[in-house]
Amino acid sequence: MARPKIALIGGGQIGGVLAQLCALRELGDVVLFDIVENMPQGKTLDIAEAAPVDNFDVSVTGTNSYKDIAGANVVIVTAGLPRKPGMSRDDLIGVNSKIMTSVAEGIRDNAPDAFIIVISNPLDAMVTLCQKVTGFPACRVMGQAGVLDSARFQAFIAWELGVSVRDVNAMTLGGHGDTMVPLVRYASVNGIPVMELLEQKYGSAAKAQEVMTAMVERTKAAGGEVVKLLGNGSAFYSPASSAIAMAEAILKDQKRVLPTCALLNGEFGVDGFYVGVPCVLGAGGVEKIIEFKLDATEQALMDNSVAAVKELVGSMNL
Ligand code: TXD
């Protein structure tokens, strides 16, 4: 049986880590595309030459031609500029929407059956544009933001409570921007509410709330925290790992429930917009959007986040 094929559009910081992770996990043969000549060929040659050490039997090649992505099962898009310190994700919309349009045309014309996972920022707008240009069904075009935003929230909770990250469950909803909604009420350590554990630790509900609020705020600003420290570019290891989890769920039909930027059809009161919500990811792509009850405060935060996404998407005049 032929191995799956994964095309990575954009061979920069995230693209390089994606290629290496695909190889290390033997998810399939990898083609790394970039408009910069020789760079994707150089990166993939470097990765491929580690195969005898890492023992992977997939091919990893670089290209400047969209023809080489033909037959891709999954395409992950990172093409576009990253933020510089002081910039918001939304500041990237002008330049990145031009790039996304050409990328989406390249995918549409060369890999018409692929599932697409968009990573480029501003995420919610870039996924919307990608789906419009390709015309692919919405279940095949999705964005990665929530897996990472949730992972950051989970990491902060694990560090605070001194427990393994593996036992922390927590999720963010909404857009991939300052308005994202980390869900406190559902955050748990193996089902035990995090707020209860914080109250035990600090002996006071007020202090527990203060600590949680700080973690929520850190989650919302976590991308910027890394941008500031790096000084040049944005996070790339964790975004790559997050997109790989989504690609793996699709390629292996895992039916994982992952926060995904998906096109909503009335769920959570949102119609016709891409927003981050929990979805079942499997061989059919976004197989199901999981809706659940938000309380009034959570719904208000979600509405606020959706309003920000709508404004951003509206500015593209699609
Ligand atoms: O969780 C998330 N969704 C994100 C998103 C987390 C962190 C960063 N995120 C965004 O991903 C970031 O704001 C950027 O918009 C993308 C890619 O970030 P990366 O750090 O990988 O950027 P690089 O290193 O600048 O790589 C971008 C590559 C670079 O090699 C360019 O030559 C290439 O994109 N590029 C193109 N490729 C194909 N086609 C076109 N037109 C093109 N233009 C530039």
CSV table of N, CA, C and O in Angstrom, one decimal, residues 126-237:
chain,number,residue,atom,x,y,z
A,126,MET,N,-7.3,33.7,7.5
A,126,MET,CA,-6.6,32.9,6.5
A,126,MET,C,-7.3,31.6,6.1
A,126,MET,O,-7.3,31.1,5.0
A,127,VAL,N,-7.9,30.9,7.1
A,127,VAL,CA,-8.6,29.7,6.9
A,127,VAL,C,-9.8,30.0,6.0
A,127,VAL,O,-10.1,29.3,5.0
A,128,THR,N,-10.5,31.1,6.4
A,128,THR,CA,-11.7,31.5,5.6
A,128,THR,C,-11.3,31.7,4.1
A,128,THR,O,-12.0,31.3,3.2
A,129,LEU,N,-10.3,32.5,3.9
A,129,LEU,CA,-9.8,32.8,2.6
A,129,LEU,C,-9.4,31.5,1.8
A,129,LEU,O,-9.8,31.3,0.7
A,130,CYS,N,-8.7,30.6,2.5
A,130,CYS,CA,-8.3,29.4,1.9
A,130,CYS,C,-9.5,28.5,1.4
A,130,CYS,O,-9.5,28.0,0.3
A,131,GLN,N,-10.5,28.5,2.2
A,131,GLN,CA,-11.7,27.7,1.9
A,131,GLN,C,-12.4,28.3,0.7
A,131,GLN,O,-12.8,27.7,-0.2
A,132,LYS,N,-12.5,29.7,0.7
A,132,LYS,CA,-13.2,30.4,-0.4
A,132,LYS,C,-12.5,30.2,-1.7
A,132,LYS,O,-13.1,29.9,-2.7
A,133,VAL,N,-11.1,30.3,-1.7
A,133,VAL,CA,-10.4,30.2,-2.9
A,133,VAL,C,-10.4,28.8,-3.5
A,133,VAL,O,-10.5,28.5,-4.7
A,134,THR,N,-10.2,27.8,-2.6
A,134,THR,CA,-10.1,26.4,-3.0
A,134,THR,C,-11.5,25.9,-3.4
A,134,THR,O,-11.7,25.1,-4.3
A,135,GLY,N,-12.5,26.4,-2.7
A,135,GLY,CA,-13.9,25.9,-2.9
A,135,GLY,C,-14.0,24.5,-2.4
A,135,GLY,O,-15.0,23.8,-2.7
A,136,PHE,N,-13.1,24.0,-1.6
A,136,PHE,CA,-13.2,22.7,-1.0
A,136,PHE,C,-14.3,22.7,0.0
A,136,PHE,O,-14.6,23.7,0.7
A,137,PRO,N,-14.9,21.5,0.3
A,137,PRO,CA,-15.9,21.4,1.3
A,137,PRO,C,-15.3,21.8,2.7
A,137,PRO,O,-14.1,21.5,2.9
A,138,ALA,N,-16.1,22.4,3.5
A,138,ALA,CA,-15.5,22.9,4.8
A,138,ALA,C,-14.9,21.8,5.7
A,138,ALA,O,-14.0,22.1,6.4
A,139,CYS,N,-15.4,20.6,5.5
A,139,CYS,CA,-14.9,19.5,6.4
A,139,CYS,C,-13.4,19.2,6.0
A,139,CYS,O,-12.7,18.6,6.7
A,140,ARG,N,-13.0,19.8,4.8
A,140,ARG,CA,-11.6,19.5,4.4
A,140,ARG,C,-10.6,20.7,4.6
A,140,ARG,O,-9.5,20.6,4.3
A,141,VAL,N,-11.2,21.8,5.1
A,141,VAL,CA,-10.3,23.0,5.3
A,141,VAL,C,-10.5,23.5,6.7
A,141,VAL,O,-11.6,23.9,7.1
A,142,MET,N,-9.4,23.4,7.5
A,142,MET,CA,-9.5,23.8,8.9
A,142,MET,C,-8.3,24.5,9.3
A,142,MET,O,-7.3,24.6,8.6
A,143,GLY,N,-8.3,25.1,10.5
A,143,GLY,CA,-7.2,25.9,11.0
A,143,GLY,C,-6.6,25.3,12.3
A,143,GLY,O,-7.4,24.8,13.1
A,144,GLN,N,-5.3,25.5,12.5
A,144,GLN,CA,-4.7,25.1,13.8
A,144,GLN,C,-4.5,26.4,14.6
A,144,GLN,O,-3.7,27.2,14.2
A,145,ALA,N,-5.1,26.4,15.7
A,145,ALA,CA,-4.8,27.5,16.7
A,145,ALA,C,-5.2,26.9,18.1
A,145,ALA,O,-4.4,27.0,19.0
A,146,GLY,N,-6.4,26.3,18.2
A,146,GLY,CA,-6.9,25.9,19.5
A,146,GLY,C,-6.1,24.8,20.2
A,146,GLY,O,-5.9,24.8,21.4
A,147,VAL,N,-5.4,23.9,19.3
A,147,VAL,CA,-4.6,22.9,20.0
A,147,VAL,C,-3.5,23.5,20.7
A,147,VAL,O,-3.1,23.2,21.9
A,148,LEU,N,-2.9,24.5,20.1
A,148,LEU,CA,-1.7,25.2,20.7
A,148,LEU,C,-2.2,26.1,21.9
A,148,LEU,O,-1.6,26.1,22.9
A,149,ASP,N,-3.2,26.9,21.6
A,149,ASP,CA,-3.7,27.8,22.7
A,149,ASP,C,-4.1,26.9,23.9
A,149,ASP,O,-3.8,27.3,25.1
A,150,SER,N,-4.7,25.8,23.7
A,150,SER,CA,-5.1,24.9,24.8
A,150,SER,C,-3.9,24.3,25.5
A,150,SER,O,-3.8,24.1,26.7
A,151,ALA,N,-2.9,23.9,24.6
A,151,ALA,CA,-1.7,23.3,25.2
A,151,ALA,C,-1.0,24.3,26.1
A,151,ALA,O,-0.4,23.9,27.2
A,152,ARG,N,-1.0,25.6,25.7
A,152,ARG,CA,-0.3,26.6,26.6
A,152,ARG,C,-1.1,26.7,27.9
A,152,ARG,O,-0.5,26.7,29.0
A,153,PHE,N,-2.4,26.7,27.8
A,153,PHE,CA,-3.2,26.8,29.0
A,153,PHE,C,-3.0,25.6,29.9
A,153,PHE,O,-2.7,25.7,31.1
A,154,GLN,N,-2.9,24.4,29.3
A,154,GLN,CA,-2.7,23.2,30.0
A,154,GLN,C,-1.3,23.2,30.7
A,154,GLN,O,-1.1,22.7,31.8
A,155,ALA,N,-0.3,23.7,30.0
A,155,ALA,CA,1.1,23.7,30.5
A,155,ALA,C,1.1,24.6,31.7
A,155,ALA,O,1.7,24.2,32.8
A,156,PHE,N,0.5,25.8,31.7
A,156,PHE,CA,0.5,26.7,32.8
A,156,PHE,C,-0.2,26.1,34.0
A,156,PHE,O,0.3,26.2,35.2
A,157,ILE,N,-1.3,25.4,33.8
A,157,ILE,CA,-2.0,24.7,34.9
A,157,ILE,C,-1.1,23.6,35.5
A,157,ILE,O,-1.0,23.5,36.7
A,158,ALA,N,-0.5,22.8,34.7
A,158,ALA,CA,0.3,21.7,35.2
A,158,ALA,C,1.5,22.3,36.0
A,158,ALA,O,1.8,21.7,37.1
A,159,TRP,N,2.1,23.3,35.5
A,159,TRP,CA,3.3,23.9,36.2
A,159,TRP,C,2.8,24.5,37.5
A,159,TRP,O,3.5,24.3,38.6
A,160,GLU,N,1.7,25.1,37.6
A,160,GLU,CA,1.1,25.7,38.8
A,160,GLU,C,0.8,24.7,39.8
A,160,GLU,O,1.1,24.9,41.0
A,161,LEU,N,0.2,23.6,39.4
A,161,LEU,CA,-0.2,22.5,40.3
A,161,LEU,C,0.8,21.5,40.6
A,161,LEU,O,0.7,20.6,41.5
A,162,GLY,N,1.9,21.5,39.8
A,162,GLY,CA,3.0,20.5,40.0
A,162,GLY,C,2.5,19.1,39.6
A,162,GLY,O,2.9,18.1,40.3
A,163,VAL,N,1.7,19.0,38.6
A,163,VAL,CA,1.2,17.7,38.1
A,163,VAL,C,1.7,17.5,36.7
A,163,VAL,O,2.0,18.5,36.0
A,164,SER,N,1.6,16.3,36.2
A,164,SER,CA,2.0,16.0,34.8
A,164,SER,C,1.0,16.7,33.8
A,164,SER,O,-0.2,16.7,34.0
A,165,VAL,N,1.6,17.2,32.8
A,165,VAL,CA,0.8,17.8,31.7
A,165,VAL,C,-0.2,16.8,31.1
A,165,VAL,O,-1.3,17.1,30.6
A,166,ARG,N,0.2,15.5,31.2
A,166,ARG,CA,-0.7,14.4,30.6
A,166,ARG,C,-2.0,14.3,31.4
A,166,ARG,O,-3.0,13.8,30.8
A,167,ASP,N,-2.1,14.8,32.6
A,167,ASP,CA,-3.3,14.6,33.3
A,167,ASP,C,-4.2,15.9,33.4
A,167,ASP,O,-5.2,16.0,34.0
A,168,VAL,N,-3.7,16.9,32.6
A,168,VAL,CA,-4.5,18.2,32.6
A,168,VAL,C,-5.3,18.2,31.3
A,168,VAL,O,-4.8,18.0,30.3
A,169,ASN,N,-6.6,18.6,31.5
A,169,ASN,CA,-7.5,18.8,30.4
A,169,ASN,C,-8.0,20.2,30.5
A,169,ASN,O,-8.5,20.6,31.5
A,170,ALA,N,-7.8,20.9,29.4
A,170,ALA,CA,-8.3,22.3,29.4
A,170,ALA,C,-8.4,22.7,27.9
A,170,ALA,O,-7.6,22.2,27.1
A,171,MET,N,-9.3,23.7,27.6
A,171,MET,CA,-9.5,24.0,26.2
A,171,MET,C,-9.8,25.5,26.1
A,171,MET,O,-10.3,26.1,27.0
A,172,THR,N,-9.4,26.0,24.9
A,172,THR,CA,-9.7,27.4,24.6
A,172,THR,C,-10.7,27.3,23.4
A,172,THR,O,-10.6,26.5,22.6
A,173,LEU,N,-11.6,28.3,23.4
A,173,LEU,CA,-12.5,28.4,22.2
A,173,LEU,C,-12.3,29.8,21.6
A,173,LEU,O,-11.6,30.6,22.1
A,174,GLY,N,-13.0,30.0,20.4
A,174,GLY,CA,-13.0,31.3,19.8
A,174,GLY,C,-11.9,31.6,18.8
A,174,GLY,O,-11.3,30.6,18.3
A,175,GLY,N,-11.6,32.8,18.5
A,175,GLY,CA,-10.6,33.2,17.6
A,175,GLY,C,-9.2,33.0,18.1
A,175,GLY,O,-9.0,33.0,19.3
A,176,HIS,N,-8.2,33.0,17.2
A,176,HIS,CA,-6.8,32.9,17.6
A,176,HIS,C,-6.3,34.3,17.7
A,176,HIS,O,-5.5,34.8,17.0
A,177,GLY,N,-6.8,35.0,18.8
A,177,GLY,CA,-6.3,36.4,19.0
A,177,GLY,C,-6.5,36.7,20.4
A,177,GLY,O,-6.7,35.8,21.3
A,178,ASP,N,-6.4,38.0,20.7
A,178,ASP,CA,-6.4,38.4,22.1
A,178,ASP,C,-7.7,38.1,22.8
A,178,ASP,O,-7.9,38.2,24.0
A,179,THR,N,-8.8,37.9,22.0
A,179,THR,CA,-10.1,37.6,22.5
A,179,THR,C,-10.4,36.1,22.8
A,179,THR,O,-11.5,35.8,23.1
A,180,MET,N,-9.4,35.3,22.5
A,180,MET,CA,-9.7,33.8,22.7
A,180,MET,C,-10.2,33.5,24.1
A,180,MET,O,-10.0,34.3,25.1
A,181,VAL,N,-10.9,32.4,24.2
A,181,VAL,CA,-11.6,32.1,25.5
A,181,VAL,C,-11.1,30.8,26.1
A,181,VAL,O,-11.6,29.7,25.8
A,182,PRO,N,-10.2,30.9,27.1
A,182,PRO,CA,-9.8,29.8,27.8
A,182,PRO,C,-10.9,29.4,28.8
A,182,PRO,O,-11.4,30.2,29.5
A,183,LEU,N,-11.4,28.1,28.7
A,183,LEU,CA,-12.6,27.7,29.5
A,183,LEU,C,-12.1,27.2,30.9
A,183,LEU,O,-11.6,26.2,31.0
A,184,VAL,N,-12.4,28.0,31.9
A,184,VAL,CA,-12.0,27.7,33.2
A,184,VAL,C,-12.9,26.6,33.9
A,184,VAL,O,-12.4,25.7,34.5
A,185,ARG,N,-14.2,26.7,33.6
A,185,ARG,CA,-15.1,25.8,34.3
A,185,ARG,C,-14.8,24.3,33.9
A,185,ARG,O,-15.1,23.5,34.7
A,186,TYR,N,-14.3,24.1,32.7
A,186,TYR,CA,-14.1,22.7,32.3
A,186,TYR,C,-12.7,22.3,32.5
A,186,TYR,O,-12.3,21.1,32.1
A,187,ALA,N,-11.8,23.1,33.0
A,187,ALA,CA,-10.4,22.8,33.2
A,187,ALA,C,-10.3,21.8,34.3
A,187,ALA,O,-10.8,22.0,35.4
A,188,SER,N,-9.6,20.6,34.1
A,188,SER,CA,-9.6,19.6,35.2
A,188,SER,C,-8.2,18.9,35.2
A,188,SER,O,-7.5,18.9,34.2
A,189,VAL,N,-8.0,18.3,36.3
A,189,VAL,CA,-6.9,17.3,36.4
A,189,VAL,C,-7.5,15.9,36.6
A,189,VAL,O,-8.1,15.7,37.6
A,190,ASN,N,-7.5,15.2,35.5
A,190,ASN,CA,-8.2,13.9,35.5
A,190,ASN,C,-9.6,14.0,36.0
A,190,ASN,O,-10.1,13.2,36.8
A,191,GLY,N,-10.3,15.0,35.6
A,191,GLY,CA,-11.7,15.2,35.9
A,191,GLY,C,-11.9,16.0,37.2
A,191,GLY,O,-13.1,16.5,37.4
A,192,ILE,N,-10.9,16.3,38.0
A,192,ILE,CA,-11.1,17.1,39.2
A,192,ILE,C,-10.9,18.6,38.8
A,192,ILE,O,-9.9,18.9,38.2
A,193,PRO,N,-11.9,19.4,39.1
A,193,PRO,CA,-11.9,20.8,38.7
A,193,PRO,C,-10.6,21.5,39.2
A,193,PRO,O,-10.2,21.4,40.3
A,194,VAL,N,-10.0,22.2,38.2
A,194,VAL,CA,-8.7,22.9,38.6
A,194,VAL,C,-9.0,23.9,39.7
A,194,VAL,O,-8.2,24.1,40.6
A,195,MET,N,-10.1,24.6,39.6
A,195,MET,CA,-10.4,25.6,40.6
A,195,MET,C,-10.4,25.0,42.0
A,195,MET,O,-10.0,25.6,43.0
A,196,GLU,N,-11.0,23.8,42.1
A,196,GLU,CA,-11.0,23.1,43.5
A,196,GLU,C,-9.6,22.9,44.0
A,196,GLU,O,-9.3,23.1,45.1
A,197,LEU,N,-8.7,22.5,43.0
A,197,LEU,CA,-7.3,22.2,43.4
A,197,LEU,C,-6.6,23.4,43.8
A,197,LEU,O,-5.7,23.5,44.7
A,198,LEU,N,-6.9,24.5,43.1
A,198,LEU,CA,-6.3,25.8,43.4
A,198,LEU,C,-6.7,26.3,44.8
A,198,LEU,O,-5.9,26.8,45.6
A,199,GLU,N,-8.0,26.1,45.1
A,199,GLU,CA,-8.5,26.5,46.4
A,199,GLU,C,-7.9,25.7,47.5
A,199,GLU,O,-7.5,26.2,48.6
A,200,GLN,N,-7.7,24.4,47.3
A,200,GLN,CA,-7.0,23.6,48.3
A,200,GLN,C,-5.6,24.1,48.5
A,200,GLN,O,-5.1,24.2,49.6
A,201,LYS,N,-4.9,24.4,47.4
A,201,LYS,CA,-3.5,24.9,47.5
A,201,LYS,C,-3.4,26.2,48.2
A,201,LYS,O,-2.5,26.3,49.0
A,202,TYR,N,-4.3,27.1,47.9
A,202,TYR,CA,-4.1,28.4,48.5
A,202,TYR,C,-5.0,28.7,49.7
A,202,TYR,O,-4.9,29.7,50.4
A,203,GLY,N,-6.0,27.8,49.9
A,203,GLY,CA,-6.9,27.9,51.1
A,203,GLY,C,-7.8,29.1,51.0
A,203,GLY,O,-8.4,29.6,52.0
A,204,SER,N,-8.0,29.7,49.8
A,204,SER,CA,-8.9,30.8,49.7
A,204,SER,C,-9.4,30.9,48.2
A,204,SER,O,-8.6,30.7,47.3
A,205,ALA,N,-10.7,31.0,48.1
A,205,ALA,CA,-11.3,31.1,46.8
A,205,ALA,C,-10.8,32.3,46.0
A,205,ALA,O,-10.6,32.3,44.8
A,206,ALA,N,-10.7,33.4,46.8
A,206,ALA,CA,-10.2,34.7,46.1
A,206,ALA,C,-8.8,34.5,45.5
A,206,ALA,O,-8.6,34.9,44.3
A,207,LYS,N,-7.9,33.9,46.3
A,207,LYS,CA,-6.6,33.7,45.8
A,207,LYS,C,-6.6,32.7,44.6
A,207,LYS,O,-5.8,32.9,43.6
A,208,ALA,N,-7.4,31.7,44.7
A,208,ALA,CA,-7.5,30.7,43.6
A,208,ALA,C,-7.9,31.4,42.3
A,208,ALA,O,-7.4,31.2,41.2
A,209,GLN,N,-8.9,32.3,42.4
A,209,GLN,CA,-9.4,33.0,41.3
A,209,GLN,C,-8.3,33.9,40.7
A,209,GLN,O,-8.2,34.0,39.5
A,210,GLU,N,-7.6,34.6,41.6
A,210,GLU,CA,-6.5,35.5,41.1
A,210,GLU,C,-5.5,34.7,40.3
A,210,GLU,O,-5.0,35.1,39.3
A,211,VAL,N,-5.1,33.5,40.8
A,211,VAL,CA,-4.1,32.7,40.2
A,211,VAL,C,-4.6,32.2,38.8
A,211,VAL,O,-3.9,32.2,37.8
A,212,MET,N,-5.9,31.8,38.8
A,212,MET,CA,-6.5,31.3,37.5
A,212,MET,C,-6.6,32.5,36.5
A,212,MET,O,-6.3,32.3,35.3
A,213,THR,N,-7.0,33.7,37.0
A,213,THR,CA,-7.0,34.8,36.1
A,213,THR,C,-5.7,35.1,35.4
A,213,THR,O,-5.6,35.4,34.2
A,214,ALA,N,-4.6,35.0,36.2
A,214,ALA,CA,-3.3,35.2,35.7
A,214,ALA,C,-2.9,34.2,34.6
A,214,ALA,O,-2.3,34.5,33.6
A,215,MET,N,-3.4,32.9,34.9
A,215,MET,CA,-3.1,31.9,33.9
A,215,MET,C,-3.9,32.1,32.6
A,215,MET,O,-3.4,31.9,31.5
A,216,VAL,N,-5.1,32.5,32.7
A,216,VAL,CA,-5.9,32.8,31.6
A,216,VAL,C,-5.3,34.0,30.8
A,216,VAL,O,-5.2,33.9,29.5
A,217,GLU,N,-4.9,35.0,31.5
A,217,GLU,CA,-4.3,36.2,30.8
A,217,GLU,C,-3.0,35.8,30.1
A,217,GLU,O,-2.7,36.2,29.0
A,218,ARG,N,-2.2,34.9,30.8
A,218,ARG,CA,-0.9,34.5,30.2
A,218,ARG,C,-1.2,33.6,28.9
A,218,ARG,O,-0.5,33.8,27.9
A,219,THR,N,-2.3,32.8,29.0
A,219,THR,CA,-2.6,32.0,27.8
A,219,THR,C,-2.9,32.9,26.6
A,219,THR,O,-2.5,32.7,25.5
A,220,LYS,N,-3.8,33.9,26.9
A,220,LYS,CA,-4.2,34.8,25.8
A,220,LYS,C,-3.0,35.6,25.2
A,220,LYS,O,-3.0,35.9,24.0
A,221,ALA,N,-2.0,35.8,26.0
A,221,ALA,CA,-0.8,36.6,25.5
A,221,ALA,C,0.4,35.7,25.2
A,221,ALA,O,1.5,36.2,25.0
A,222,ALA,N,0.2,34.4,25.3
A,222,ALA,CA,1.3,33.5,25.2
A,222,ALA,C,2.1,33.6,23.9
A,222,ALA,O,3.4,33.5,23.9
A,223,GLY,N,1.4,33.8,22.8
A,223,GLY,CA,2.2,33.9,21.5
A,223,GLY,C,3.1,35.1,21.6
A,223,GLY,O,4.2,35.1,21.2
A,224,GLY,N,2.5,36.2,22.1
A,224,GLY,CA,3.3,37.5,22.2
A,224,GLY,C,4.5,37.4,23.1
A,224,GLY,O,5.5,38.0,22.9
A,225,GLU,N,4.3,36.6,24.2
A,225,GLU,CA,5.4,36.4,25.1
A,225,GLU,C,6.6,35.7,24.4
A,225,GLU,O,7.8,36.1,24.6
A,226,VAL,N,6.3,34.8,23.5
A,226,VAL,CA,7.4,34.1,22.8
A,226,VAL,C,8.0,35.0,21.8
A,226,VAL,O,9.2,35.1,21.6
A,227,VAL,N,7.1,35.8,21.1
A,227,VAL,CA,7.6,36.7,20.1
A,227,VAL,C,8.6,37.7,20.7
A,227,VAL,O,9.6,38.0,20.1
A,228,LYS,N,8.2,38.2,21.9
A,228,LYS,CA,9.1,39.2,22.6
A,228,LYS,C,10.4,38.6,22.9
A,228,LYS,O,11.5,39.2,22.7
A,229,LEU,N,10.4,37.4,23.4
A,229,LEU,CA,11.7,36.8,23.8
A,229,LEU,C,12.6,36.5,22.6
A,229,LEU,O,13.8,36.6,22.6
A,230,LEU,N,11.9,36.0,21.5
A,230,LEU,CA,12.7,35.6,20.3
A,230,LEU,C,13.3,36.8,19.7
A,230,LEU,O,14.4,36.8,19.1
A,231,GLY,N,12.5,37.9,19.7
A,231,GLY,CA,13.0,39.2,19.1
A,231,GLY,C,12.9,39.2,17.6
A,231,GLY,O,12.9,40.2,16.9
A,232,ASN,N,12.7,38.0,17.0
A,232,ASN,CA,12.7,37.9,15.5
A,232,ASN,C,11.9,36.7,15.1
A,232,ASN,O,12.5,35.6,15.1
A,233,GLY,N,10.6,36.9,14.8
A,233,GLY,CA,9.8,35.7,14.5
A,233,GLY,C,9.0,35.3,15.7
A,233,GLY,O,9.0,35.8,16.7
A,234,SER,N,8.2,34.2,15.4
A,234,SER,CA,7.2,33.8,16.4
A,234,SER,C,7.4,32.3,16.7
A,234,SER,O,8.3,31.6,16.1
A,235,ALA,N,6.6,31.8,17.7
A,235,ALA,CA,6.7,30.4,18.1
A,235,ALA,C,6.7,29.4,16.9
A,235,ALA,O,6.0,29.7,15.9
A,236,PHE,N,7.5,28.4,17.0
A,236,PHE,CA,7.5,27.5,15.8
A,236,PHE,C,7.5,26.0,16.3
A,236,PHE,O,6.9,25.1,15.6
A,237,TYR,N,8.1,25.7,17.4
A,237,TYR,CA,8.0,24.2,17.8
A,237,TYR,C,6.6,23.8,18.1
A,237,TYR,O,6.1,22.8,17.6
